[in-house]
XYZ file of N, CA, C and O in Angstrom:
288
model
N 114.457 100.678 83.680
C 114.862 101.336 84.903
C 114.935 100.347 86.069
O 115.718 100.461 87.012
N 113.906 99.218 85.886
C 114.144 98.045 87.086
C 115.138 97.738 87.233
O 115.490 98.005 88.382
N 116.362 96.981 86.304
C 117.470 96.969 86.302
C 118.554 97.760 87.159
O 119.324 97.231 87.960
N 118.475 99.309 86.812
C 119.765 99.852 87.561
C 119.088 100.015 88.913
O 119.904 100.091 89.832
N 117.638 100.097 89.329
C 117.295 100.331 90.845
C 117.224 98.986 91.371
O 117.053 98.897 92.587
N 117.315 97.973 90.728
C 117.990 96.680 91.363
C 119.296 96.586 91.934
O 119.535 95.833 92.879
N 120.525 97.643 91.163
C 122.029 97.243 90.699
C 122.418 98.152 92.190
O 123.338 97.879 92.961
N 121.471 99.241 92.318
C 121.352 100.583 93.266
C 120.615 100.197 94.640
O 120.285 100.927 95.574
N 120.479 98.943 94.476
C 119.486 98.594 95.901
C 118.111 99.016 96.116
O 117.894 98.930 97.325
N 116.877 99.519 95.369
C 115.744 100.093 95.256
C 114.818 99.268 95.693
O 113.911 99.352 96.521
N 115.471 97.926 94.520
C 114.661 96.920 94.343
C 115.387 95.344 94.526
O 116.556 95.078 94.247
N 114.447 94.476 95.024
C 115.019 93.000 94.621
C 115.091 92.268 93.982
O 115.545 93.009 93.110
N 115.064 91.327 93.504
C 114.844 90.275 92.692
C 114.585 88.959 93.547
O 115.429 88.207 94.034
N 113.137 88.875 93.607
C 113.061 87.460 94.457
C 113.775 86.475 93.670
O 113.800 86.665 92.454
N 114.464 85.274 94.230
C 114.904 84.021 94.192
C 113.523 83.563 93.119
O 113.462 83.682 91.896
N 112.658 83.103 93.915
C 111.537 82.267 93.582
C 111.082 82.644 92.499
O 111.222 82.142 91.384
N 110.309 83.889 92.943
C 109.143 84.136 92.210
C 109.866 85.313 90.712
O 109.346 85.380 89.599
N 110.953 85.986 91.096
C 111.688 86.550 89.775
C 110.563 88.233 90.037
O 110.511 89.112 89.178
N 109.795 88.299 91.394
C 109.408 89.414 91.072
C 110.148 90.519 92.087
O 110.771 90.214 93.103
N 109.941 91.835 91.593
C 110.809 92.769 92.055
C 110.148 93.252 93.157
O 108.929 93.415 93.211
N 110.988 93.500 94.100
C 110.131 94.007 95.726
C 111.266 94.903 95.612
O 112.373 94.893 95.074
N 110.500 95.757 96.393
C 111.218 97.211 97.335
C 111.971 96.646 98.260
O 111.671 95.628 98.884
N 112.893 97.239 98.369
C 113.913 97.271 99.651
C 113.465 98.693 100.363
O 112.758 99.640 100.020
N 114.367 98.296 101.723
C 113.987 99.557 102.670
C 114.436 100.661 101.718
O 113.302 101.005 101.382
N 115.167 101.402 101.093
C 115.939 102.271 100.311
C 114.945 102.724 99.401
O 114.613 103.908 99.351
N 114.290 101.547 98.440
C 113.561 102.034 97.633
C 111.745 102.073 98.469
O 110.802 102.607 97.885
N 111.656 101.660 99.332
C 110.057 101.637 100.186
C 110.574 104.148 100.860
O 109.949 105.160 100.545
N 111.449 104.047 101.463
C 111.620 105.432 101.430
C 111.916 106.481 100.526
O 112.028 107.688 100.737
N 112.056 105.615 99.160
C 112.181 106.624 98.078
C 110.749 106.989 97.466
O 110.508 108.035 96.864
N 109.614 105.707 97.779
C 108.537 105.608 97.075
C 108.105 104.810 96.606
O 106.980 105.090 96.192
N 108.467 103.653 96.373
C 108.328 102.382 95.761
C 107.369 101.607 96.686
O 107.671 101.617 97.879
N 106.445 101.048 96.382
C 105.448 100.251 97.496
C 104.548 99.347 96.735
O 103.867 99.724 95.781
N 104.581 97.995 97.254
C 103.481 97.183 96.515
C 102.256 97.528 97.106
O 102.098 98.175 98.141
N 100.785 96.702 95.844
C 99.941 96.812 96.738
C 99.021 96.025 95.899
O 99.102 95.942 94.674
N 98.167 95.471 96.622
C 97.094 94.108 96.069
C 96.078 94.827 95.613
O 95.394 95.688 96.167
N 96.046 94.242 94.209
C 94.788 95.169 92.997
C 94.017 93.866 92.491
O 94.564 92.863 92.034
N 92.806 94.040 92.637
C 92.052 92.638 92.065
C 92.155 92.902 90.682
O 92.445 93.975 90.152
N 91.797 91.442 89.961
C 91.981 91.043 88.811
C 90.738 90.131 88.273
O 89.940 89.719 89.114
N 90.610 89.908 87.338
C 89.583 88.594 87.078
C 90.581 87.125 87.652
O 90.188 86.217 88.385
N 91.503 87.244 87.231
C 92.275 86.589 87.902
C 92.594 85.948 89.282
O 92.936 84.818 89.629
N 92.370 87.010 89.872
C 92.235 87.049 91.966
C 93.533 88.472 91.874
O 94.159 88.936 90.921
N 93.518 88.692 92.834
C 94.579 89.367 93.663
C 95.936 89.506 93.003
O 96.643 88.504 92.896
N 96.362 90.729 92.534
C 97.434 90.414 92.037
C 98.899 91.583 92.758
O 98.995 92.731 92.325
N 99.559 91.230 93.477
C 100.653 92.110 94.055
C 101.265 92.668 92.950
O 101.511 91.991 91.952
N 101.557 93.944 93.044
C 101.847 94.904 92.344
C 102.612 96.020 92.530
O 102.211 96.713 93.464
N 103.802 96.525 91.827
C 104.664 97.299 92.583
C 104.560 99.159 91.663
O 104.546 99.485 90.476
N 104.509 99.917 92.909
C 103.914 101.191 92.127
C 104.723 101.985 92.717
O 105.113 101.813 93.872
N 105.213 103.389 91.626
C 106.030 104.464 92.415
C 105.389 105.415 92.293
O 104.725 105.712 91.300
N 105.539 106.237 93.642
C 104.866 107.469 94.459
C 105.595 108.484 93.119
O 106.386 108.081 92.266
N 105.174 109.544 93.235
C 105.634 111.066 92.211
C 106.959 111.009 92.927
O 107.730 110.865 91.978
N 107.855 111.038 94.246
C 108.861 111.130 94.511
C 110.010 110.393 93.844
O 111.118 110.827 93.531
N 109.384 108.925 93.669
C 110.453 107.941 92.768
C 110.438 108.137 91.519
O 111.473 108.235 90.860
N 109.193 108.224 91.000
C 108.967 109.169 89.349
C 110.165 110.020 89.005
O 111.070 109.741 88.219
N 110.003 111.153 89.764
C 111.491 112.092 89.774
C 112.837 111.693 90.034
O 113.805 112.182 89.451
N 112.905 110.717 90.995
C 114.234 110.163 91.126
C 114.909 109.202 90.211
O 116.119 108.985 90.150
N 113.861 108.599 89.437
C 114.002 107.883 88.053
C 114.360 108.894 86.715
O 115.193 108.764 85.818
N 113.277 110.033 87.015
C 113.727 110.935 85.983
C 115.097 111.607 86.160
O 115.664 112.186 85.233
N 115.490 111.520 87.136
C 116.517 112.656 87.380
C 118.081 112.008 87.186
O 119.147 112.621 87.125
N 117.824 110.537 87.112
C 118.620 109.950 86.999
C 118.775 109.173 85.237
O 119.602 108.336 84.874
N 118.035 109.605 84.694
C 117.615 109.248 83.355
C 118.880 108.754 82.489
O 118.829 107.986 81.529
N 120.000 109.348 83.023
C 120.905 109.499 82.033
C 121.701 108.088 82.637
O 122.061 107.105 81.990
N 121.820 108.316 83.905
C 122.831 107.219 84.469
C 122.034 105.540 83.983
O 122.600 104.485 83.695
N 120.832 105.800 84.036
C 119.864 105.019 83.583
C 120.197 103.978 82.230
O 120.594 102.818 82.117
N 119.811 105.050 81.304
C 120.305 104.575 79.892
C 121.527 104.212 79.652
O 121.916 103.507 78.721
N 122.323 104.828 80.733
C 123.986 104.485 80.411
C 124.288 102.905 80.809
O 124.706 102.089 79.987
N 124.084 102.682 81.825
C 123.763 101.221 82.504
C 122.540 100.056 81.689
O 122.491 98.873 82.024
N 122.041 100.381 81.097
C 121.349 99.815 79.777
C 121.920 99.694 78.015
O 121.501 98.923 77.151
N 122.852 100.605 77.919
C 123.586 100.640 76.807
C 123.273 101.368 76.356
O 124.235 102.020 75.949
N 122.300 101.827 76.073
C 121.334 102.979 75.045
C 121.954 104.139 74.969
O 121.665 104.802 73.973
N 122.960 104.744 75.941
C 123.455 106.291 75.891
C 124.878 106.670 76.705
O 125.200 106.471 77.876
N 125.659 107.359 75.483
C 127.060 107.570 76.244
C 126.800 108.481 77.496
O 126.042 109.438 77.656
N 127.468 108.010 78.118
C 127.504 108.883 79.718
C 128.249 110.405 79.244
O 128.447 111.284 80.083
């Protein structure tokens, strides 16, 4: 699903680091990082609210279609 909410503007694709950040579009759909310790240290982390849950589900189909997995 990262993929088409990348293709849809949700999400980014940092340059650098290759990790996915929210855009304004997807930060008002629900999408929000947030720093979770680790044994590791600190690790940024990107999580969706129940609102983006549904908007992922609801879009399920356009989803898979844009992945190959399912005729539109």
């Amino acid at each position: 699903a990262t993929n088409w909410l990348i293709s849809n503007g949700y999400l980014y694709l940092h340059s650098d680091s290759h990790k996915r950040i929210p855009t304004t579009s997807g930060t008002k759909l629900g999408i929000f990082q947030e720093l979770r310790p680790s044994k590791y240290g600190n690790l940024l982390i990107t999580l969706y609210r129940k609102e983006a849950q549904k908007f992922i589900l609801d879009h399920i189909s356009e989803i898979l279609h844009f992945n190959g997995y399912y005729p539109k």
